[in-house]
Amino acid sequence: DAGVIQSPRHEVTEMGQEVTLRCKPISGHDYLFWYRQTMMRGLELLIYFNNNVPIDDSGMPEDRFSAKMPNASFSTLKIQPSEPRDSAVYFCASSHNRVGYGYTFGSGTRLTVV
Amino acid sequence: KQEVTQIPAALSVPEGENLVLNCSFTDSAIYNLQWFRQDPGKGLTSLLLIQSSQREQTSGRLNASLDKSSGRSTLYIAASQPGDSATYLCAVRLTGNQFYFGTGTSLTVIP
């Protein structure tokens, strides 16, 4: 398995533009998580899905952020409109529901909003 | 809510030294605890996963222990090398499938 795949690796966009981040979890994993990492706040859980259904989106900063998981092999995190304070590294991670499983992280998307 | 604390926030040691990183958590009802390594500008790499029923896990020069009753885990690194320089994070998984991360310990191993 190629692991958790995120795209793009880097994204630079102007304030006000729409940004879409993509994630392909490990096949067979039924949990998918979106995290944001900044120097100031560390790793923050934004939202997580179980079997493609959003379970907890309490970490989503505001209505400008939305996430979807249309099927078991694909998820998107969208920011519209983007703001400079959204600049961060966004990580996707997946896990299996079995107790013994931990996280597997993607390589992240570094977002810069100018 | 689970709180995960890692002390120290930063650590600098000479090459060859053995060292211990600490992770403490407030809710002992955990499924497992996972230690990660993060290199600058990179993603998180899983190092060790300890189940709630286990006391320790070992991988090469790394040994992780878990004491649920006291809400503590340690990551022991033997014979440290400059390549071990990175940020180390612990994450606990609760029974509700929530994962909680610590803020990390930034390790520098000086040649």
PDB file of C-alpha atoms in Angstrom:
ATOM      1  CA  ASP A   1       0.000   0.000   0.000  1.00  0.00           C
ATOM      2  CA  ALA A   2       1.283   3.486  -0.850  1.00  0.00           C
ATOM      3  CA  GLY A   3       0.138   4.906   2.471  1.00  0.00           C
ATOM      4  CA  VAL A   4      -2.030   7.972   2.925  1.00  0.00           C
ATOM      5  CA  ILE A   5      -1.693  10.172  -0.130  1.00  0.00           C
ATOM      6  CA  GLN A   6      -2.249  13.907  -0.007  1.00  0.00           C
ATOM      7  CA  SER A   7      -2.239  16.451  -2.796  1.00  0.00           C
ATOM      8  CA  PRO A   8      -0.985  18.958  -3.506  1.00  0.00           C
ATOM      9  CA  ARG A   9       2.206  18.971  -1.425  1.00  0.00           C
ATOM     10  CA  HIS A  10       2.401  22.743  -1.558  1.00  0.00           C
ATOM     11  CA  GLU A  11      -0.223  25.346  -2.339  1.00  0.00           C
ATOM     12  CA  VAL A  12       0.225  29.086  -2.578  1.00  0.00           C
ATOM     13  CA  THR A  13      -2.903  31.111  -3.157  1.00  0.00           C
ATOM     14  CA  GLU A  14      -4.150  34.641  -2.849  1.00  0.00           C
ATOM     15  CA  MET A  15      -6.481  35.724  -0.109  1.00  0.00           C
ATOM     16  CA  GLY A  16     -10.101  35.209  -1.071  1.00  0.00           C
ATOM     17  CA  GLN A  17      -9.450  32.281  -3.379  1.00  0.00           C
ATOM     18  CA  GLU A  18     -10.915  28.827  -2.909  1.00  0.00           C
ATOM     19  CA  VAL A  19      -8.521  26.082  -1.888  1.00  0.00           C
ATOM     20  CA  THR A  20      -9.181  22.348  -2.094  1.00  0.00           C
ATOM     21  CA  LEU A  21      -6.958  19.801  -0.386  1.00  0.00           C
ATOM     22  CA  ARG A  22      -7.226  16.129  -1.235  1.00  0.00           C
ATOM     23  CA  CYS A  23      -6.604  12.903   0.597  1.00  0.00           C
ATOM     24  CA  LYS A  24      -6.648   9.221  -0.272  1.00  0.00           C
ATOM     25  CA  PRO A  25      -6.631   7.046   2.851  1.00  0.00           C
ATOM     26  CA  ILE A  26      -5.155   3.590   3.164  1.00  0.00           C
ATOM     27  CA  SER A  27      -7.429   0.996   1.644  1.00  0.00           C
ATOM     28  CA  GLY A  28      -9.503  -0.720   4.319  1.00  0.00           C
ATOM     29  CA  HIS A  29      -9.140   2.041   6.885  1.00  0.00           C
ATOM     30  CA  ASP A  30     -12.559   3.229   7.990  1.00  0.00           C
ATOM     31  CA  TYR A  31     -11.498   6.342   9.889  1.00  0.00           C
ATOM     32  CA  LEU A  32     -10.177   9.483   8.234  1.00  0.00           C
ATOM     33  CA  PHE A  33      -8.917  12.548  10.069  1.00  0.00           C
ATOM     34  CA  TRP A  34      -7.998  16.066   8.957  1.00  0.00           C
ATOM     35  CA  TYR A  35      -5.478  17.941  11.112  1.00  0.00           C
ATOM     36  CA  ARG A  36      -3.939  21.382  10.892  1.00  0.00           C
ATOM     37  CA  GLN A  37      -0.498  22.114  12.277  1.00  0.00           C
ATOM     38  CA  THR A  38       0.946  25.525  13.092  1.00  0.00           C
ATOM     39  CA  MET A  39       3.837  26.625  15.235  1.00  0.00           C
ATOM     40  CA  MET A  40       1.517  28.454  17.577  1.00  0.00           C
ATOM     41  CA  ARG A  41      -1.157  25.815  18.089  1.00  0.00           C
ATOM     42  CA  GLY A  42       0.511  22.531  17.256  1.00  0.00           C
ATOM     43  CA  LEU A  43      -1.664  19.771  15.807  1.00  0.00           C
ATOM     44  CA  GLU A  44      -5.372  20.539  15.803  1.00  0.00           C
ATOM     45  CA  LEU A  45      -8.030  18.031  14.843  1.00  0.00           C
ATOM     46  CA  LEU A  46     -10.402  19.669  12.373  1.00  0.00           C
ATOM     47  CA  ILE A  47     -12.810  16.860  11.531  1.00  0.00           C
ATOM     48  CA  TYR A  48     -12.965  13.096  11.332  1.00  0.00           C
ATOM     49  CA  PHE A  49     -15.043  10.609   9.390  1.00  0.00           C
ATOM     50  CA  ASN A  50     -16.077   7.050  10.095  1.00  0.00           C
ATOM     51  CA  ASN A  51     -17.235   5.002   7.129  1.00  0.00           C
ATOM     52  CA  ASN A  52     -17.447   8.212   5.069  1.00  0.00           C
ATOM     53  CA  VAL A  53     -19.758   9.919   7.592  1.00  0.00           C
ATOM     54  CA  PRO A  54     -18.556  13.035   9.446  1.00  0.00           C
ATOM     55  CA  ILE A  55     -18.539  12.226  13.150  1.00  0.00           C
ATOM     56  CA  ASP A  56     -17.029  15.275  14.798  1.00  0.00           C
ATOM     57  CA  ASP A  57     -16.445  18.598  13.046  1.00  0.00           C
ATOM     58  CA  SER A  58     -16.156  20.671  16.205  1.00  0.00           C
ATOM     59  CA  GLY A  59     -12.587  21.531  15.314  1.00  0.00           C
ATOM     60  CA  MET A  60     -13.470  23.199  12.027  1.00  0.00           C
ATOM     61  CA  PRO A  61     -12.553  26.851  12.620  1.00  0.00           C
ATOM     62  CA  GLU A  62     -15.502  28.478  10.877  1.00  0.00           C
ATOM     63  CA  ASP A  63     -17.956  28.171   8.040  1.00  0.00           C
ATOM     64  CA  ARG A  64     -15.257  28.898   5.494  1.00  0.00           C
ATOM     65  CA  PHE A  65     -14.012  25.355   6.060  1.00  0.00           C
ATOM     66  CA  SER A  66     -15.844  22.307   4.751  1.00  0.00           C
ATOM     67  CA  ALA A  67     -14.904  18.660   4.317  1.00  0.00           C
ATOM     68  CA  LYS A  68     -16.417  15.838   2.353  1.00  0.00           C
ATOM     69  CA  MET A  69     -15.823  12.152   1.954  1.00  0.00           C
ATOM     70  CA  PRO A  70     -17.856  10.974  -1.041  1.00  0.00           C
ATOM     71  CA  ASN A  71     -16.442   7.454  -0.881  1.00  0.00           C
ATOM     72  CA  ALA A  72     -14.073   5.307   1.144  1.00  0.00           C
ATOM     73  CA  SER A  73     -11.050   6.224  -0.940  1.00  0.00           C
ATOM     74  CA  PHE A  74     -11.266   9.995  -1.190  1.00  0.00           C
ATOM     75  CA  SER A  75     -11.759  13.064   0.965  1.00  0.00           C
ATOM     76  CA  THR A  76     -11.474  16.800   0.401  1.00  0.00           C
ATOM     77  CA  LEU A  77     -10.989  19.765   2.692  1.00  0.00           C
ATOM     78  CA  LYS A  78     -12.111  23.035   1.188  1.00  0.00           C
ATOM     79  CA  ILE A  79     -11.479  26.579   2.331  1.00  0.00           C
ATOM     80  CA  GLN A  80     -13.572  29.303   0.749  1.00  0.00           C
ATOM     81  CA  PRO A  81     -12.657  32.112   0.912  1.00  0.00           C
ATOM     82  CA  SER A  82      -9.096  31.595   2.122  1.00  0.00           C
ATOM     83  CA  GLU A  83      -7.381  34.013   4.502  1.00  0.00           C
ATOM     84  CA  PRO A  84      -3.707  34.508   5.447  1.00  0.00           C
ATOM     85  CA  ARG A  85      -4.362  33.047   8.915  1.00  0.00           C
ATOM     86  CA  ASP A  86      -5.280  29.762   7.243  1.00  0.00           C
ATOM     87  CA  SER A  87      -1.624  29.288   6.293  1.00  0.00           C
ATOM     88  CA  ALA A  88      -0.517  26.027   7.897  1.00  0.00           C
ATOM     89  CA  VAL A  89       0.332  22.439   7.120  1.00  0.00           C
ATOM     90  CA  TYR A  90      -2.767  20.316   6.713  1.00  0.00           C
ATOM     91  CA  PHE A  91      -2.440  16.616   7.419  1.00  0.00           C
ATOM     92  CA  CYS A  92      -4.729  13.769   6.597  1.00  0.00           C
ATOM     93  CA  ALA A  93      -4.525  10.535   8.589  1.00  0.00           C
ATOM     94  CA  SER A  94      -6.395   7.265   8.481  1.00  0.00           C
ATOM     95  CA  SER A  95      -6.946   4.433  10.908  1.00  0.00           C
ATOM     96  CA  HIS A  96      -8.763   1.174  11.253  1.00  0.00           C
ATOM     97  CA  ASN A  97     -11.567   0.727  13.722  1.00  0.00           C
ATOM     98  CA  ARG A  98      -9.829  -2.201  15.335  1.00  0.00           C
ATOM     99  CA  VAL A  99      -8.497  -1.416  18.779  1.00  0.00           C
ATOM    100  CA  GLY A 100      -4.954  -2.334  17.933  1.00  0.00           C
ATOM    101  CA  TYR A 101      -4.558   0.170  15.143  1.00  0.00           C
ATOM    102  CA  GLY A 102      -2.939   3.546  15.341  1.00  0.00           C
ATOM    103  CA  TYR A 103      -2.735   6.426  12.932  1.00  0.00           C
ATOM    104  CA  THR A 104      -1.025   6.580   9.568  1.00  0.00           C
ATOM    105  CA  PHE A 105      -0.345  10.101   8.402  1.00  0.00           C
ATOM    106  CA  GLY A 106       0.016  11.563   4.951  1.00  0.00           C
ATOM    107  CA  SER A 107       2.930  13.847   4.108  1.00  0.00           C
ATOM    108  CA  GLY A 108       0.788  16.942   4.447  1.00  0.00           C
ATOM    109  CA  THR A 109      -0.110  19.934   2.313  1.00  0.00           C
ATOM    110  CA  ARG A 110       1.704  23.163   3.104  1.00  0.00           C
ATOM    111  CA  LEU A 111      -0.756  25.983   2.442  1.00  0.00           C
ATOM    112  CA  THR A 112       0.357  29.584   2.133  1.00  0.00           C
ATOM    113  CA  VAL A 113      -2.276  32.262   1.688  1.00  0.00           C
ATOM    114  CA  VAL A 114      -0.831  35.623   0.650  1.00  0.00           C
TER     115      VAL A 114
ATOM    116  CA  LYS B   1     -11.466  16.086  27.797  1.00  0.00           C
ATOM    117  CA  GLN B   2      -8.164  14.278  27.524  1.00  0.00           C
ATOM    118  CA  GLU B   3      -5.085  16.436  28.016  1.00  0.00           C
ATOM    119  CA  VAL B   4      -1.733  15.194  26.821  1.00  0.00           C
ATOM    120  CA  THR B   5       1.427  16.880  28.047  1.00  0.00           C
ATOM    121  CA  GLN B   6       4.984  16.343  26.916  1.00  0.00           C
ATOM    122  CA  ILE B   7       7.948  17.446  28.968  1.00  0.00           C
ATOM    123  CA  PRO B   8      10.435  18.821  28.195  1.00  0.00           C
ATOM    124  CA  ALA B   9       9.391  20.932  25.229  1.00  0.00           C
ATOM    125  CA  ALA B  10      12.963  20.910  23.959  1.00  0.00           C
ATOM    126  CA  LEU B  11      15.994  18.796  24.743  1.00  0.00           C
ATOM    127  CA  SER B  12      19.589  18.979  23.578  1.00  0.00           C
ATOM    128  CA  VAL B  13      22.025  16.114  24.270  1.00  0.00           C
ATOM    129  CA  PRO B  14      25.474  15.064  23.085  1.00  0.00           C
ATOM    130  CA  GLU B  15      25.727  12.152  20.705  1.00  0.00           C
ATOM    131  CA  GLY B  16      25.831   8.753  22.356  1.00  0.00           C
ATOM    132  CA  GLU B  17      23.782   9.718  25.379  1.00  0.00           C
ATOM    133  CA  ASN B  18      20.728   7.734  26.441  1.00  0.00           C
ATOM    134  CA  LEU B  19      17.627   9.866  26.910  1.00  0.00           C
ATOM    135  CA  VAL B  20      14.005   9.699  28.021  1.00  0.00           C
ATOM    136  CA  LEU B  21      11.064  11.652  26.662  1.00  0.00           C
ATOM    137  CA  ASN B  22       7.939  11.933  28.775  1.00  0.00           C
ATOM    138  CA  CYS B  23       4.251  11.934  27.935  1.00  0.00           C
ATOM    139  CA  SER B  24       1.455  12.273  30.475  1.00  0.00           C
ATOM    140  CA  PHE B  25      -2.297  12.064  29.971  1.00  0.00           C
ATOM    141  CA  THR B  26      -5.258  12.793  32.211  1.00  0.00           C
ATOM    142  CA  ASP B  27      -7.764  10.115  31.210  1.00  0.00           C
ATOM    143  CA  SER B  28      -6.507   6.576  31.785  1.00  0.00           C
ATOM    144  CA  ALA B  29      -9.318   4.970  29.748  1.00  0.00           C
ATOM    145  CA  ILE B  30      -7.172   4.655  26.654  1.00  0.00           C
ATOM    146  CA  TYR B  31      -7.093   2.046  23.911  1.00  0.00           C
ATOM    147  CA  ASN B  32      -3.523   2.664  22.938  1.00  0.00           C
ATOM    148  CA  LEU B  33      -0.725   5.201  22.851  1.00  0.00           C
ATOM    149  CA  GLN B  34       1.400   5.972  19.829  1.00  0.00           C
ATOM    150  CA  TRP B  35       4.766   7.705  19.533  1.00  0.00           C
ATOM    151  CA  PHE B  36       5.569   9.637  16.381  1.00  0.00           C
ATOM    152  CA  ARG B  37       8.595  11.349  14.958  1.00  0.00           C
ATOM    153  CA  GLN B  38       8.336  14.497  12.844  1.00  0.00           C
ATOM    154  CA  ASP B  39      11.259  15.911  10.904  1.00  0.00           C
ATOM    155  CA  PRO B  40      11.181  19.612   9.973  1.00  0.00           C
ATOM    156  CA  GLY B  41       8.806  20.223   7.108  1.00  0.00           C
ATOM    157  CA  LYS B  42       7.754  16.592   6.991  1.00  0.00           C
ATOM    158  CA  GLY B  43       4.819  14.460   8.054  1.00  0.00           C
ATOM    159  CA  LEU B  44       4.519  12.260  11.104  1.00  0.00           C
ATOM    160  CA  THR B  45       6.179   8.858  11.119  1.00  0.00           C
ATOM    161  CA  SER B  46       4.882   6.249  13.539  1.00  0.00           C
ATOM    162  CA  LEU B  47       7.588   4.839  15.811  1.00  0.00           C
ATOM    163  CA  LEU B  48       5.847   2.635  18.341  1.00  0.00           C
ATOM    164  CA  LEU B  49       2.289   1.705  19.257  1.00  0.00           C
ATOM    165  CA  ILE B  50       1.500   0.388  22.732  1.00  0.00           C
ATOM    166  CA  GLN B  51      -1.838  -1.260  23.458  1.00  0.00           C
ATOM    167  CA  SER B  52      -3.571  -0.477  26.746  1.00  0.00           C
ATOM    168  CA  SER B  53      -2.878  -4.027  27.927  1.00  0.00           C
ATOM    169  CA  GLN B  54       0.856  -3.752  27.261  1.00  0.00           C
ATOM    170  CA  ARG B  55       3.599  -2.311  29.418  1.00  0.00           C
ATOM    171  CA  GLU B  56       6.196  -1.644  26.756  1.00  0.00           C
ATOM    172  CA  GLN B  57       7.205  -1.947  23.128  1.00  0.00           C
ATOM    173  CA  THR B  58      10.670  -2.009  21.624  1.00  0.00           C
ATOM    174  CA  SER B  59      12.003  -1.244  18.181  1.00  0.00           C
ATOM    175  CA  GLY B  60      15.736  -1.103  17.705  1.00  0.00           C
ATOM    176  CA  ARG B  61      17.179   1.601  19.959  1.00  0.00           C
ATOM    177  CA  LEU B  62      13.708   2.750  20.975  1.00  0.00           C
ATOM    178  CA  ASN B  63      11.711   1.521  23.921  1.00  0.00           C
ATOM    179  CA  ALA B  64       8.325   2.894  24.895  1.00  0.00           C
ATOM    180  CA  SER B  65       6.647   2.151  28.207  1.00  0.00           C
ATOM    181  CA  LEU B  66       3.098   2.701  29.373  1.00  0.00           C
ATOM    182  CA  ASP B  67       1.727   3.081  32.899  1.00  0.00           C
ATOM    183  CA  LYS B  68      -2.002   3.628  32.569  1.00  0.00           C
ATOM    184  CA  SER B  69      -2.653   3.953  36.278  1.00  0.00           C
ATOM    185  CA  SER B  70      -0.347   6.927  36.564  1.00  0.00           C
ATOM    186  CA  GLY B  71      -1.211   8.308  33.122  1.00  0.00           C
ATOM    187  CA  ARG B  72       2.355   8.225  31.858  1.00  0.00           C
ATOM    188  CA  SER B  73       4.395   6.971  28.968  1.00  0.00           C
ATOM    189  CA  THR B  74       8.092   7.287  28.290  1.00  0.00           C
ATOM    190  CA  LEU B  75      10.115   6.941  25.122  1.00  0.00           C
ATOM    191  CA  TYR B  76      13.647   5.782  25.779  1.00  0.00           C
ATOM    192  CA  ILE B  77      16.261   6.343  23.082  1.00  0.00           C
ATOM    193  CA  ALA B  78      19.520   4.491  23.545  1.00  0.00           C
ATOM    194  CA  ALA B  79      22.861   5.687  22.218  1.00  0.00           C
ATOM    195  CA  SER B  80      21.423   8.772  20.567  1.00  0.00           C
ATOM    196  CA  GLN B  81      22.645   9.824  17.119  1.00  0.00           C
ATOM    197  CA  PRO B  82      22.451  13.134  15.246  1.00  0.00           C
ATOM    198  CA  GLY B  83      19.907  11.497  12.939  1.00  0.00           C
ATOM    199  CA  ASP B  84      17.561  11.179  15.904  1.00  0.00           C
ATOM    200  CA  SER B  85      17.146  14.960  15.921  1.00  0.00           C
ATOM    201  CA  ALA B  86      13.439  15.631  15.327  1.00  0.00           C
ATOM    202  CA  THR B  87      10.246  16.456  17.162  1.00  0.00           C
ATOM    203  CA  TYR B  88       8.684  13.536  19.013  1.00  0.00           C
ATOM    204  CA  LEU B  89       4.945  13.469  19.640  1.00  0.00           C
ATOM    205  CA  CYS B  90       2.788  11.099  21.601  1.00  0.00           C
ATOM    206  CA  ALA B  91      -0.896  10.502  20.881  1.00  0.00           C
ATOM    207  CA  VAL B  92      -3.442   8.642  22.975  1.00  0.00           C
ATOM    208  CA  ARG B  93      -6.494   6.948  21.578  1.00  0.00           C
ATOM    209  CA  LEU B  94      -9.565   6.890  23.790  1.00  0.00           C
ATOM    210  CA  THR B  95     -12.352   4.357  23.711  1.00  0.00           C
ATOM    211  CA  GLY B  96     -14.437   6.775  21.672  1.00  0.00           C
ATOM    212  CA  ASN B  97     -11.942   6.581  18.802  1.00  0.00           C
ATOM    213  CA  GLN B  98     -10.675  10.052  19.556  1.00  0.00           C
ATOM    214  CA  PHE B  99      -6.955  10.664  19.299  1.00  0.00           C
ATOM    215  CA  TYR B 100      -5.280  13.354  21.379  1.00  0.00           C
ATOM    216  CA  PHE B 101      -1.806  14.650  20.638  1.00  0.00           C
ATOM    217  CA  GLY B 102       0.792  16.118  22.919  1.00  0.00           C
ATOM    218  CA  THR B 103       2.618  19.300  21.943  1.00  0.00           C
ATOM    219  CA  GLY B 104       5.837  17.436  21.276  1.00  0.00           C
ATOM    220  CA  THR B 105       9.446  17.426  22.418  1.00  0.00           C
ATOM    221  CA  SER B 106      12.022  18.906  20.068  1.00  0.00           C
ATOM    222  CA  LEU B 107      15.194  16.822  20.319  1.00  0.00           C
ATOM    223  CA  THR B 108      18.620  17.935  19.127  1.00  0.00           C
ATOM    224  CA  VAL B 109      21.500  15.464  19.259  1.00  0.00           C
ATOM    225  CA  ILE B 110      24.825  17.258  19.033  1.00  0.00           C
ATOM    226  CA  PRO B 111      27.617  15.466  17.155  1.00  0.00           C
TER     227      PRO B 111
END
